PDB file of C-alpha atoms in Angstrom:
ATOM      1  CA  MET L   1    -147.605  94.731-128.253  1.00 37.00           C
ATOM      2  CA  ARG L   2    -146.687  93.607-131.747  1.00 40.00           C
ATOM      3  CA  ILE L   3    -143.591  91.450-132.364  1.00 41.00           C
ATOM      4  CA  PHE L   4    -142.721  90.679-135.994  1.00 43.00           C
ATOM      5  CA  GLY L   5    -146.243  91.604-136.962  1.00 42.00           C
ATOM      6  CA  LYS L   6    -147.866  89.258-134.431  1.00 45.00           C
ATOM      7  CA  VAL L   7    -149.991  90.387-131.499  1.00 48.00           C
ATOM      8  CA  ARG L   8    -148.893  88.981-128.153  1.00 56.00           C
ATOM      9  CA  HIS L   9    -151.653  87.217-126.290  1.00 65.00           C
ATOM     10  CA  ARG L  10    -152.218  84.752-123.510  1.00 79.00           C
ATOM     11  CA  PRO L  11    -151.147  81.196-124.388  1.00 86.00           C
ATOM     12  CA  SER L  12    -153.919  78.877-125.478  1.00 91.00           C
ATOM     13  CA  ALA L  13    -155.332  76.122-123.304  1.00 93.00           C
ATOM     14  CA  SER L  14    -153.632  73.568-125.564  1.00 94.00           C
ATOM     15  CA  TRP L  15    -150.262  75.294-125.005  1.00 95.00           C
ATOM     16  CA  ARG L  16    -150.740  75.270-121.233  1.00 95.00           C
ATOM     17  CA  GLN L  17    -151.795  71.615-121.173  1.00 96.00           C
ATOM     18  CA  ALA L  18    -148.828  70.513-123.297  1.00 96.00           C
ATOM     19  CA  THR L  19    -146.416  72.571-121.198  1.00 96.00           C
ATOM     20  CA  ASP L  20    -147.773  71.379-117.855  1.00 96.00           C
ATOM     21  CA  ARG L  21    -147.634  67.761-118.992  1.00 97.00           C
ATOM     22  CA  ALA L  22    -144.085  68.267-120.284  1.00 96.00           C
ATOM     23  CA  PHE L  23    -142.820  69.523-116.934  1.00 95.00           C
ATOM     24  CA  THR L  24    -144.466  66.579-115.174  1.00 95.00           C
ATOM     25  CA  LEU L  25    -142.523  64.298-117.512  1.00 96.00           C
ATOM     26  CA  ILE L  26    -139.316  66.254-116.872  1.00 95.00           C
ATOM     27  CA  GLY L  27    -139.817  65.644-113.158  1.00 91.00           C
ATOM     28  CA  ASP L  28    -139.980  61.927-113.932  1.00 93.00           C
ATOM     29  CA  GLY L  29    -136.812  62.102-116.037  1.00 92.00           C
ATOM     30  CA  ARG L  30    -138.711  61.416-119.303  1.00 95.00           C
ATOM     31  CA  TYR L  31    -136.897  64.053-121.332  1.00 96.00           C
ATOM     32  CA  GLU L  32    -137.638  62.656-124.786  1.00 95.00           C
ATOM     33  CA  ASP L  33    -141.393  62.637-124.189  1.00 96.00           C
ATOM     34  CA  ALA L  34    -141.216  66.085-122.621  1.00 97.00           C
ATOM     35  CA  GLY L  35    -139.281  67.381-125.614  1.00 96.00           C
ATOM     36  CA  ALA L  36    -142.008  66.273-128.008  1.00 96.00           C
ATOM     37  CA  LEU L  37    -144.630  68.149-125.980  1.00 97.00           C
ATOM     38  CA  LEU L  38    -142.547  71.319-125.630  1.00 97.00           C
ATOM     39  CA  THR L  39    -141.855  71.278-129.374  1.00 97.00           C
ATOM     40  CA  GLN L  40    -145.604  70.962-129.927  1.00 96.00           C
ATOM     41  CA  ALA L  41    -146.150  73.927-127.576  1.00 96.00           C
ATOM     42  CA  ALA L  42    -143.596  75.999-129.506  1.00 96.00           C
ATOM     43  CA  ASP L  43    -145.409  75.160-132.747  1.00 96.00           C
ATOM     44  CA  LEU L  44    -148.685  76.293-131.181  1.00 95.00           C
ATOM     45  CA  GLU L  45    -147.290  79.569-129.814  1.00 95.00           C
ATOM     46  CA  PRO L  46    -144.057  80.420-131.652  1.00 95.00           C
ATOM     47  CA  TRP L  47    -144.351  84.103-130.716  1.00 93.00           C
ATOM     48  CA  LEU L  48    -144.166  83.415-126.969  1.00 94.00           C
ATOM     49  CA  SER L  49    -140.689  83.707-125.474  1.00 94.00           C
ATOM     50  CA  GLU L  50    -141.836  81.169-122.855  1.00 95.00           C
ATOM     51  CA  SER L  51    -142.146  78.502-125.545  1.00 96.00           C
ATOM     52  CA  TRP L  52    -138.444  78.777-126.364  1.00 97.00           C
ATOM     53  CA  PHE L  53    -137.391  79.376-122.750  1.00 96.00           C
ATOM     54  CA  ASN L  54    -138.985  76.058-121.800  1.00 97.00           C
ATOM     55  CA  LEU L  55    -137.231  74.247-124.639  1.00 97.00           C
ATOM     56  CA  ALA L  56    -133.918  75.849-123.659  1.00 97.00           C
ATOM     57  CA  LEU L  57    -134.505  74.674-120.095  1.00 96.00           C
ATOM     58  CA  LEU L  58    -135.162  71.114-121.259  1.00 97.00           C
ATOM     59  CA  HIS L  59    -132.001  71.088-123.373  1.00 97.00           C
ATOM     60  CA  LYS L  60    -130.070  72.359-120.347  1.00 96.00           C
ATOM     61  CA  PHE L  61    -131.364  69.420-118.299  1.00 95.00           C
ATOM     62  CA  ARG L  62    -130.184  67.118-121.113  1.00 96.00           C
ATOM     63  CA  HIS L  63    -126.824  68.930-121.377  1.00 97.00           C
ATOM     64  CA  ASP L  64    -127.515  69.470-125.075  1.00 97.00           C
ATOM     65  CA  TRP L  65    -125.790  72.834-125.178  1.00 98.00           C
ATOM     66  CA  GLU L  66    -126.052  73.536-128.897  1.00 98.00           C
ATOM     67  CA  GLN L  67    -129.819  73.148-128.756  1.00 98.00           C
ATOM     68  CA  ALA L  68    -130.017  75.044-125.452  1.00 98.00           C
ATOM     69  CA  ARG L  69    -128.163  77.970-127.024  1.00 98.00           C
ATOM     70  CA  ALA L  70    -130.370  77.962-130.136  1.00 98.00           C
ATOM     71  CA  ALA L  71    -133.643  77.840-128.185  1.00 98.00           C
ATOM     72  CA  GLY L  72    -132.358  80.373-125.669  1.00 97.00           C
ATOM     73  CA  LEU L  73    -131.515  82.869-128.403  1.00 97.00           C
ATOM     74  CA  ARG L  74    -135.022  82.522-129.847  1.00 96.00           C
ATOM     75  CA  ALA L  75    -136.441  83.163-126.362  1.00 96.00           C
ATOM     76  CA  VAL L  76    -134.455  86.364-125.775  1.00 95.00           C
ATOM     77  CA  ALA L  77    -135.333  87.643-129.252  1.00 94.00           C
ATOM     78  CA  LEU L  78    -138.983  87.686-128.145  1.00 93.00           C
ATOM     79  CA  LEU L  79    -138.526  89.266-124.725  1.00 90.00           C
ATOM     80  CA  ASP L  80    -140.555  92.337-123.863  1.00 80.00           C
ATOM     81  CA  ARG L  81    -138.143  93.647-121.205  1.00 72.00           C
ATOM     82  CA  GLU L  82    -134.590  94.864-121.480  1.00 69.00           C
ATOM     83  CA  ALA L  83    -132.712  93.336-118.533  1.00 74.00           C
ATOM     84  CA  GLY L  84    -132.902  90.784-115.759  1.00 81.00           C
ATOM     85  CA  ALA L  85    -134.763  88.029-117.615  1.00 88.00           C
ATOM     86  CA  PRO L  86    -133.855  84.437-116.628  1.00 91.00           C
ATOM     87  CA  ASP L  87    -133.853  83.646-120.366  1.00 94.00           C
ATOM     88  CA  TRP L  88    -130.518  85.468-120.591  1.00 96.00           C
ATOM     89  CA  TRP L  89    -129.122  83.478-117.661  1.00 95.00           C
ATOM     90  CA  ASN L  90    -129.861  80.202-119.434  1.00 95.00           C
ATOM     91  CA  VAL L  91    -128.199  81.567-122.571  1.00 97.00           C
ATOM     92  CA  GLY L  92    -125.169  82.442-120.437  1.00 97.00           C
ATOM     93  CA  ILE L  93    -124.952  78.907-119.035  1.00 97.00           C
ATOM     94  CA  ALA L  94    -125.190  77.335-122.495  1.00 98.00           C
ATOM     95  CA  ALA L  95    -122.630  79.768-123.916  1.00 97.00           C
ATOM     96  CA  THR L  96    -120.242  79.046-121.041  1.00 97.00           C
ATOM     97  CA  ALA L  97    -120.618  75.295-121.547  1.00 98.00           C
ATOM     98  CA  LEU L  98    -119.705  75.819-125.213  1.00 98.00           C
ATOM     99  CA  GLN L  99    -116.972  78.383-124.425  1.00 96.00           C
ATOM    100  CA  ASP L 100    -118.797  80.835-126.647  1.00 97.00           C
ATOM    101  CA  TRP L 101    -117.333  83.805-124.779  1.00 95.00           C
ATOM    102  CA  PRO L 102    -118.786  86.642-126.887  1.00 94.00           C
ATOM    103  CA  LEU L 103    -122.289  85.276-126.288  1.00 96.00           C
ATOM    104  CA  ALA L 104    -121.589  84.572-122.610  1.00 95.00           C
ATOM    105  CA  ARG L 105    -120.476  88.184-122.105  1.00 94.00           C
ATOM    106  CA  ARG L 106    -123.529  89.465-123.950  1.00 93.00           C
ATOM    107  CA  ALA L 107    -125.825  87.267-121.842  1.00 95.00           C
ATOM    108  CA  TRP L 108    -124.433  88.390-118.476  1.00 94.00           C
ATOM    109  CA  GLN L 109    -124.530  92.030-119.553  1.00 92.00           C
ATOM    110  CA  ALA L 110    -128.102  91.685-120.806  1.00 93.00           C
ATOM    111  CA  TYR L 111    -129.041  90.138-117.475  1.00 92.00           C
ATOM    112  CA  GLY L 112    -127.661  93.237-115.780  1.00 91.00           C
ATOM    113  CA  LEU L 113    -124.204  92.141-114.599  1.00 91.00           C
ATOM    114  CA  LYS L 114    -121.005  94.091-115.070  1.00 90.00           C
ATOM    115  CA  VAL L 115    -118.449  92.128-117.116  1.00 89.00           C
ATOM    116  CA  PRO L 116    -114.838  93.400-117.113  1.00 86.00           C
ATOM    117  CA  GLY L 117    -112.736  93.437-120.254  1.00 77.00           C
ATOM    118  CA  GLU L 118    -114.945  95.350-122.647  1.00 70.00           C
ATOM    119  CA  GLY L 119    -112.123  95.523-125.180  1.00 65.00           C
ATOM    120  CA  ALA L 120    -111.749  91.750-125.443  1.00 70.00           C
ATOM    121  CA  PRO L 121    -115.217  90.367-126.202  1.00 73.00           C
ATOM    122  CA  ALA L 122    -113.870  87.058-127.541  1.00 76.00           C
ATOM    123  CA  THR L 123    -112.058  86.210-124.306  1.00 80.00           C
ATOM    124  CA  GLU L 124    -113.251  84.341-121.239  1.00 84.00           C
ATOM    125  CA  PRO L 125    -114.985  86.722-118.782  1.00 82.00           C
ATOM    126  CA  VAL L 126    -112.618  86.924-115.816  1.00 79.00           C
ATOM    127  CA  GLY L 127    -112.383  89.296-112.872  1.00 80.00           C
ATOM    128  CA  MET L 128    -116.111  89.477-112.138  1.00 85.00           C
ATOM    129  CA  GLU L 129    -115.313  89.231-108.398  1.00 84.00           C
ATOM    130  CA  LEU L 130    -118.387  87.210-107.456  1.00 89.00           C
ATOM    131  CA  GLY L 131    -116.718  85.832-104.329  1.00 90.00           C
ATOM    132  CA  SER L 132    -117.149  82.477-102.649  1.00 88.00           C
ATOM    133  CA  ALA L 133    -120.066  80.095-102.865  1.00 91.00           C
ATOM    134  CA  ALA L 134    -120.910  76.490-102.176  1.00 92.00           C
ATOM    135  CA  VAL L 135    -121.726  73.963-104.863  1.00 94.00           C
ATOM    136  CA  ARG L 136    -123.646  70.699-104.526  1.00 93.00           C
ATOM    137  CA  LEU L 137    -121.743  68.046-106.439  1.00 94.00           C
ATOM    138  CA  SER L 138    -123.712  65.123-107.940  1.00 86.00           C
ATOM    139  CA  PRO L 139    -127.058  66.651-106.876  1.00 85.00           C
ATOM    140  CA  GLU L 140    -129.057  63.702-108.223  1.00 81.00           C
ATOM    141  CA  GLY L 141    -126.795  61.102-106.619  1.00 77.00           C
ATOM    142  CA  GLU L 142    -124.780  60.990-103.402  1.00 79.00           C
ATOM    143  CA  ALA L 143    -124.784  64.762-103.157  1.00 84.00           C
ATOM    144  CA  GLU L 144    -121.991  66.646-101.419  1.00 91.00           C
ATOM    145  CA  VAL L 145    -121.761  70.380-100.747  1.00 91.00           C
ATOM    146  CA  VAL L 146    -118.261  71.854-101.041  1.00 92.00           C
ATOM    147  CA  TRP L 147    -116.783  75.348-101.051  1.00 92.00           C
ATOM    148  CA  GLY L 148    -115.419  77.104-104.079  1.00 94.00           C
ATOM    149  CA  ARG L 149    -114.557  80.354-105.848  1.00 94.00           C
ATOM    150  CA  ARG L 150    -116.981  81.730-108.410  1.00 94.00           C
ATOM    151  CA  LEU L 151    -115.199  82.373-111.693  1.00 95.00           C
ATOM    152  CA  ASP L 152    -118.289  83.806-113.376  1.00 94.00           C
ATOM    153  CA  PRO L 153    -122.062  83.405-112.965  1.00 95.00           C
ATOM    154  CA  ALA L 154    -122.012  79.792-114.233  1.00 96.00           C
ATOM    155  CA  ARG L 155    -118.717  78.303-113.007  1.00 97.00           C
ATOM    156  CA  ILE L 156    -117.146  77.503-109.641  1.00 96.00           C
ATOM    157  CA  GLU L 157    -113.597  76.331-108.960  1.00 96.00           C
ATOM    158  CA  VAL L 158    -113.736  73.682-106.209  1.00 97.00           C
ATOM    159  CA  LEU L 159    -111.492  74.653-103.267  1.00 96.00           C
ATOM    160  CA  SER L 160    -112.593  71.972-100.798  1.00 95.00           C
ATOM    161  CA  ILE L 161    -111.344  68.408-101.169  1.00 96.00           C
ATOM    162  CA  PRO L 162    -114.447  66.427-102.159  1.00 94.00           C
ATOM    163  CA  LEU L 163    -115.046  62.943-100.823  1.00 93.00           C
ATOM    164  CA  PRO L 164    -114.239  60.205-103.358  1.00 92.00           C
ATOM    165  CA  SER L 165    -117.915  59.271-103.684  1.00 89.00           C
ATOM    166  CA  SER L 166    -118.527  62.531-105.566  1.00 89.00           C
ATOM    167  CA  GLY L 167    -116.054  61.645-108.323  1.00 91.00           C
ATOM    168  CA  ARG L 168    -114.757  65.212-108.152  1.00 94.00           C
ATOM    169  CA  ARG L 169    -111.325  66.607-107.246  1.00 97.00           C
ATOM    170  CA  TRP L 170    -109.877  69.715-105.654  1.00 97.00           C
ATOM    171  CA  GLY L 171    -109.191  72.384-108.275  1.00 97.00           C
ATOM    172  CA  GLU L 172    -111.806  71.216-110.756  1.00 97.00           C
ATOM    173  CA  VAL L 173    -114.171  73.713-112.350  1.00 97.00           C
ATOM    174  CA  VAL L 174    -117.836  72.764-112.472  1.00 97.00           C
ATOM    175  CA  LEU L 175    -120.676  74.306-114.422  1.00 97.00           C
ATOM    176  CA  HIS L 176    -123.543  75.129-112.094  1.00 96.00           C
ATOM    177  CA  ASP L 177    -127.175  76.143-112.294  1.00 92.00           C
ATOM    178  CA  GLY L 178    -128.356  79.684-111.702  1.00 88.00           C
ATOM    179  CA  VAL L 179    -130.930  79.173-108.935  1.00 88.00           C
ATOM    180  CA  PRO L 180    -129.443  78.398-105.486  1.00 88.00           C
ATOM    181  CA  HIS L 181    -130.785  75.451-103.508  1.00 85.00           C
ATOM    182  CA  GLY L 182    -129.929  76.369 -99.941  1.00 84.00           C
ATOM    183  CA  GLU L 183    -127.560  78.686 -98.096  1.00 83.00           C
ATOM    184  CA  ARG L 184    -124.602  78.327 -95.751  1.00 75.00           C
ATOM    185  CA  VAL L 185    -124.368  80.945 -93.017  1.00 79.00           C
ATOM    186  CA  THR L 186    -121.091  81.723 -91.205  1.00 72.00           C
ATOM    187  CA  SER L 187    -120.797  82.915 -87.620  1.00 69.00           C
ATOM    188  CA  ALA L 188    -119.402  86.215 -88.909  1.00 69.00           C
ATOM    189  CA  GLY L 189    -122.744  86.899 -90.555  1.00 66.00           C
ATOM    190  CA  PRO L 190    -122.369  86.509 -94.349  1.00 77.00           C
ATOM    191  CA  SER L 191    -124.448  83.853 -96.066  1.00 82.00           C
ATOM    192  CA  TYR L 192    -123.392  82.018 -99.203  1.00 86.00           C
ATOM    193  CA  PRO L 193    -125.659  80.429-101.831  1.00 87.00           C
ATOM    194  CA  VAL L 194    -125.476  76.714-102.621  1.00 91.00           C
ATOM    195  CA  PHE L 195    -125.653  76.056-106.355  1.00 94.00           C
ATOM    196  CA  ASP L 196    -126.289  72.671-107.969  1.00 94.00           C
ATOM    197  CA  GLU L 197    -123.597  71.271-110.253  1.00 96.00           C
ATOM    198  CA  ILE L 198    -124.697  70.662-113.841  1.00 96.00           C
ATOM    199  CA  GLU L 199    -121.544  68.997-115.148  1.00 96.00           C
ATOM    200  CA  LEU L 200    -117.761  68.983-114.955  1.00 97.00           C
ATOM    201  CA  TRP L 201    -116.366  71.882-116.997  1.00 97.00           C
ATOM    202  CA  ALA L 202    -112.606  71.445-116.468  1.00 97.00           C
ATOM    203  CA  PRO L 203    -110.998  68.384-114.779  1.00 97.00           C
ATOM    204  CA  SER L 204    -108.130  68.557-112.316  1.00 97.00           C
ATOM    205  CA  PRO L 205    -104.940  66.507-112.769  1.00 97.00           C
ATOM    206  CA  VAL L 206    -104.349  66.475-109.005  1.00 98.00           C
ATOM    207  CA  PRO L 207    -105.366  63.183-107.336  1.00 98.00           C
ATOM    208  CA  THR L 208    -107.149  62.881-103.991  1.00 98.00           C
ATOM    209  CA  TRP L 209    -105.586  60.855-101.162  1.00 98.00           C
ATOM    210  CA  VAL L 210    -106.931  59.766 -97.815  1.00 97.00           C
ATOM    211  CA  VAL L 211    -104.607  59.267 -94.870  1.00 97.00           C
ATOM    212  CA  LEU L 212    -104.981  58.568 -91.152  1.00 97.00           C
ATOM    213  CA  LEU L 213    -103.160  61.086 -89.010  1.00 97.00           C
ATOM    214  CA  GLU L 214    -102.118  61.065 -85.396  1.00 96.00           C
ATOM    215  CA  ALA L 215    -102.236  64.731 -84.457  1.00 96.00           C
ATOM    216  CA  ALA L 216    -101.901  65.544 -80.776  1.00 96.00           C
ATOM    217  CA  GLY L 217    -103.714  68.843 -81.122  1.00 95.00           C
ATOM    218  CA  GLU L 218    -105.467  71.135 -83.540  1.00 95.00           C
ATOM    219  CA  SER L 219    -102.248  73.049 -84.165  1.00 96.00           C
ATOM    220  CA  ASP L 220    -100.658  69.839 -85.491  1.00 97.00           C
ATOM    221  CA  ARG L 221    -103.552  69.347 -87.912  1.00 96.00           C
ATOM    222  CA  ASP L 222    -103.423  73.002 -88.928  1.00 96.00           C
ATOM    223  CA  ALA L 223     -99.706  72.690 -89.647  1.00 97.00           C
ATOM    224  CA  LEU L 224    -100.342  69.997 -92.281  1.00 97.00           C
ATOM    225  CA  GLU L 225    -103.069  72.048 -93.950  1.00 97.00           C
ATOM    226  CA  GLN L 226    -100.731  75.051 -94.071  1.00 97.00           C
ATOM    227  CA  LEU L 227     -97.828  72.966 -95.368  1.00 97.00           C
ATOM    228  CA  ALA L 228     -99.972  71.677 -98.239  1.00 98.00           C
ATOM    229  CA  ALA L 229    -101.273  75.172 -99.025  1.00 97.00           C
ATOM    230  CA  ASP L 230     -97.725  76.568 -99.080  1.00 97.00           C
ATOM    231  CA  ALA L 231     -96.857  73.899-101.663  1.00 97.00           C
ATOM    232  CA  GLY L 232     -99.762  75.030-103.852  1.00 97.00           C
ATOM    233  CA  PHE L 233    -102.061  72.126-103.013  1.00 98.00           C
ATOM    234  CA  ALA L 234    -104.489  71.280-100.187  1.00 97.00           C
ATOM    235  CA  ALA L 235    -105.131  69.149 -97.130  1.00 97.00           C
ATOM    236  CA  GLU L 236    -108.453  68.974 -95.310  1.00 96.00           C
ATOM    237  CA  ASP L 237    -109.338  67.343 -92.016  1.00 95.00           C
ATOM    238  CA  TRP L 238    -112.421  65.398 -93.037  1.00 93.00           C
ATOM    239  CA  SER L 239    -112.969  64.448 -89.389  1.00 90.00           C
ATOM    240  CA  SER L 240    -113.843  68.094 -88.736  1.00 85.00           C
ATOM    241  CA  SER L 241    -115.198  69.364 -92.036  1.00 74.00           C
ATOM    242  CA  VAL L 242    -117.638  66.619 -93.033  1.00 68.00           C
ATOM    243  CA  ARG L 243    -121.143  66.302 -91.696  1.00 57.00           C
ATOM    244  CA  LEU L 244    -124.039  64.232 -92.971  1.00 52.00           C
ATOM    245  CA  LEU L 245    -127.274  66.070 -93.721  1.00 47.00           C
ATOM    246  CA  CYS L 246    -130.619  64.915 -95.022  1.00 48.00           C
ATOM    247  CA  ARG L 247    -131.695  66.439 -98.346  1.00 49.00           C
ATOM    248  CA  SER L 248    -134.160  68.810 -96.670  1.00 47.00           C
ATOM    249  CA  CYS L 249    -131.494  70.222 -94.363  1.00 50.00           C
ATOM    250  CA  SER L 250    -128.896  70.429 -97.125  1.00 47.00           C
ATOM    251  CA  GLU L 251    -131.219  72.529 -99.290  1.00 51.00           C
ATOM    252  CA  SER L 252    -132.163  74.894 -96.472  1.00 47.00           C
ATOM    253  CA  ARG L 253    -130.426  77.783 -94.703  1.00 48.00           C
ATOM    254  CA  MET L 254    -127.711  76.021 -92.696  1.00 48.00           C
ATOM    255  CA  PRO L 255    -125.025  77.263 -90.295  1.00 58.00           C
ATOM    256  CA  SER L 256    -121.452  76.621 -91.414  1.00 55.00           C
ATOM    257  CA  ASP L 257    -118.141  76.462 -89.550  1.00 54.00           C
ATOM    258  CA  GLU L 258    -116.380  77.937 -92.588  1.00 52.00           C
ATOM    259  CA  GLY L 259    -114.068  80.641 -91.326  1.00 42.00           C
ATOM    260  CA  ASP L 260    -115.172  80.741 -87.678  1.00 42.00           C
ATOM    261  CA  GLY L 261    -112.685  78.241 -86.267  1.00 40.00           C
ATOM    262  CA  GLU L 262    -115.087  77.036 -83.570  1.00 43.00           C
ATOM    263  CA  PRO L 263    -116.989  73.815 -84.323  1.00 41.00           C
ATOM    264  CA  HIS L 264    -120.415  73.540 -82.821  1.00 42.00           C
ATOM    265  CA  LEU L 265    -123.118  70.943 -82.532  1.00 43.00           C
ATOM    266  CA  ASP L 266    -126.336  71.626 -84.362  1.00 46.00           C
ATOM    267  CA  PRO L 267    -129.641  69.745 -84.551  1.00 44.00           C
ATOM    268  CA  HIS L 268    -129.409  69.326 -88.322  1.00 45.00           C
ATOM    269  CA  ASP L 269    -126.214  67.264 -88.204  1.00 46.00           C
ATOM    270  CA  HIS L 270    -127.121  63.635 -88.928  1.00 45.00           C
ATOM    271  CA  SER L 271    -123.600  62.278 -88.476  1.00 45.00           C
ATOM    272  CA  GLU L 272    -122.327  60.290 -85.508  1.00 45.00           C
ATOM    273  CA  PRO L 273    -120.358  62.314 -82.941  1.00 39.00           C
ATOM    274  CA  GLY L 274    -117.144  60.670 -81.805  1.00 38.00           C
ATOM    275  CA  HIS L 275    -116.352  58.948 -85.111  1.00 40.00           C
ATOM    276  CA  PRO L 276    -113.677  60.547 -87.279  1.00 38.00           C
ATOM    277  CA  GLY L 277    -114.071  60.800 -91.016  1.00 39.00           C
ATOM    278  CA  PRO L 278    -117.178  60.978 -93.194  1.00 39.00           C
ATOM    279  CA  LEU L 279    -119.410  59.379 -90.536  1.00 34.00           C
ATOM    280  CA  GLY L 280    -118.954  62.201 -88.084  1.00 35.00           C
ATOM    281  CA  HIS L 281    -117.376  65.565 -87.528  1.00 37.00           C
ATOM    282  CA  ARG L 282    -118.017  66.353 -83.857  1.00 40.00           C
ATOM    283  CA  THR L 283    -116.928  64.733 -80.634  1.00 42.00           C
ATOM    284  CA  ALA L 284    -118.860  64.629 -77.382  1.00 43.00           C
ATOM    285  CA  GLY L 285    -118.019  67.790 -75.469  1.00 42.00           C
ATOM    286  CA  ASP L 286    -115.917  68.993 -78.405  1.00 57.00           C
ATOM    287  CA  LEU L 287    -112.935  66.980 -77.114  1.00 84.00           C
ATOM    288  CA  TRP L 288    -110.079  66.575 -79.566  1.00 91.00           C
ATOM    289  CA  VAL L 289    -109.598  63.076 -81.011  1.00 93.00           C
ATOM    290  CA  PRO L 290    -105.962  62.590 -82.109  1.00 95.00           C
ATOM    291  CA  GLU L 291    -106.806  60.130 -84.897  1.00 95.00           C
ATOM    292  CA  ARG L 292    -107.981  62.162 -87.875  1.00 95.00           C
ATOM    293  CA  GLU L 293    -109.059  61.106 -91.337  1.00 96.00           C
ATOM    294  CA  CYS L 294    -107.564  63.628 -93.720  1.00 96.00           C
ATOM    295  CA  GLY L 295    -108.008  64.272 -97.428  1.00 97.00           C
ATOM    296  CA  ILE L 296    -104.987  65.502 -99.359  1.00 98.00           C
ATOM    297  CA  ALA L 297    -104.925  66.909-102.889  1.00 98.00           C
ATOM    298  CA  ALA L 298    -101.354  66.638-104.169  1.00 98.00           C
ATOM    299  CA  PRO L 299     -99.364  64.887-106.910  1.00 98.00           C
ATOM    300  CA  SER L 300     -98.181  61.349-106.202  1.00 96.00           C
ATOM    301  CA  GLY L 301     -94.552  62.473-106.247  1.00 96.00           C
ATOM    302  CA  LEU L 302     -95.169  65.038-103.510  1.00 97.00           C
ATOM    303  CA  VAL L 303     -97.735  63.659-101.081  1.00 98.00           C
ATOM    304  CA  ARG L 304     -95.431  61.384 -99.041  1.00 97.00           C
ATOM    305  CA  GLY L 305     -92.798  64.089 -98.835  1.00 97.00           C
ATOM    306  CA  LEU L 306     -95.394  66.499 -97.438  1.00 97.00           C
ATOM    307  CA  LEU L 307     -96.457  64.035 -94.772  1.00 98.00           C
ATOM    308  CA  ASP L 308     -92.881  63.169 -93.836  1.00 98.00           C
ATOM    309  CA  SER L 309     -91.968  66.852 -93.566  1.00 97.00           C
ATOM    310  CA  TRP L 310     -95.008  67.435 -91.376  1.00 98.00           C
ATOM    311  CA  VAL L 311     -93.956  64.637 -89.013  1.00 98.00           C
ATOM    312  CA  ALA L 312     -90.315  65.745 -88.977  1.00 97.00           C
ATOM    313  CA  ASP L 313     -91.315  69.169 -87.644  1.00 96.00           C
ATOM    314  CA  SER L 314     -92.786  67.606 -84.478  1.00 96.00           C
ATOM    315  CA  ALA L 315     -92.165  63.857 -84.339  1.00 96.00           C
ATOM    316  CA  ASP L 316     -93.458  63.553 -80.755  1.00 96.00           C
ATOM    317  CA  THR L 317     -96.940  64.798 -81.626  1.00 96.00           C
ATOM    318  CA  ARG L 318     -97.461  63.665 -85.228  1.00 97.00           C
ATOM    319  CA  ALA L 319     -97.629  60.470 -87.288  1.00 97.00           C
ATOM    320  CA  TRP L 320     -99.349  59.166 -90.393  1.00 97.00           C
ATOM    321  CA  ARG L 321    -100.345  55.801 -91.869  1.00 96.00           C
ATOM    322  CA  ASP L 322    -102.567  54.093 -94.455  1.00 97.00           C
ATOM    323  CA  LEU L 323    -102.122  56.568 -97.299  1.00 97.00           C
ATOM    324  CA  GLU L 324    -104.401  55.668-100.236  1.00 97.00           C
ATOM    325  CA  GLU L 325    -105.265  57.324-103.521  1.00 97.00           C
ATOM    326  CA  VAL L 326    -109.065  57.442-103.716  1.00 96.00           C
ATOM    327  CA  CYS L 327    -109.933  59.676-106.684  1.00 93.00           C
TER     328      CYS L 327
END
């Protein structure tokens, strides 16, 4: 095959050595050194789409979106297939980070996805109906997997209430990578991919609070979560929803209680049963523990009113204390 008058061929040994060494350096976090080698590889083999794909990938790791877009466009210009190439996915991520909506639409379509709104190419691609997914916040730090709604192939709106250690809030939109690391499987059968966060795309103005509840039964806890949802915000019983997993388990195919309503013990749970809050989510024999650590996402002017209204509806079975803004 000839591209721009050049004959495509296998990359040279020098290209392979420079590329292999570059990805070793990337694994060590030495992006500057890796960039020099990948630039050298692109100089050696400028007619290989892989040369520019690798540079685009490096710029994505560095969150240098202008450079990622430029290298990605050079990669797709040299492709020898029409659809489904990961080069287009990387272009889509870079374009989304830059809010370059015409290019983002073109990238997803070239990858083979249907993008609604053909008559408005300059607008944000909405209505792709990609469903729910999980996203791993702070994947290189104290990682936390939360649930969200996919807005498009590169963005998720966070619908869980993240723990304060993540630095993320309910309602934020995060840019995520294209290759899932793990799955969450529900009892109803569907499995959901777990994507790694790349960076925060749109912050949320809604603060996160932690509060200790006295809830006589699950229905009392559920009433607070419903009350918050009816107000347009969220409450989440961290005593039930949080479990500690090692990295290997987190990145594997894991069962999830999402949507099944019946908590269960599993051998991958590394938390401590019987302790409410982030250190445990199960109790011995699945007995209910009235003291619950709860996360609430609501404005400061509303959160106490929500809690007081919740107690007023059943004062004999409900109470709250130690409300604190944590993120």
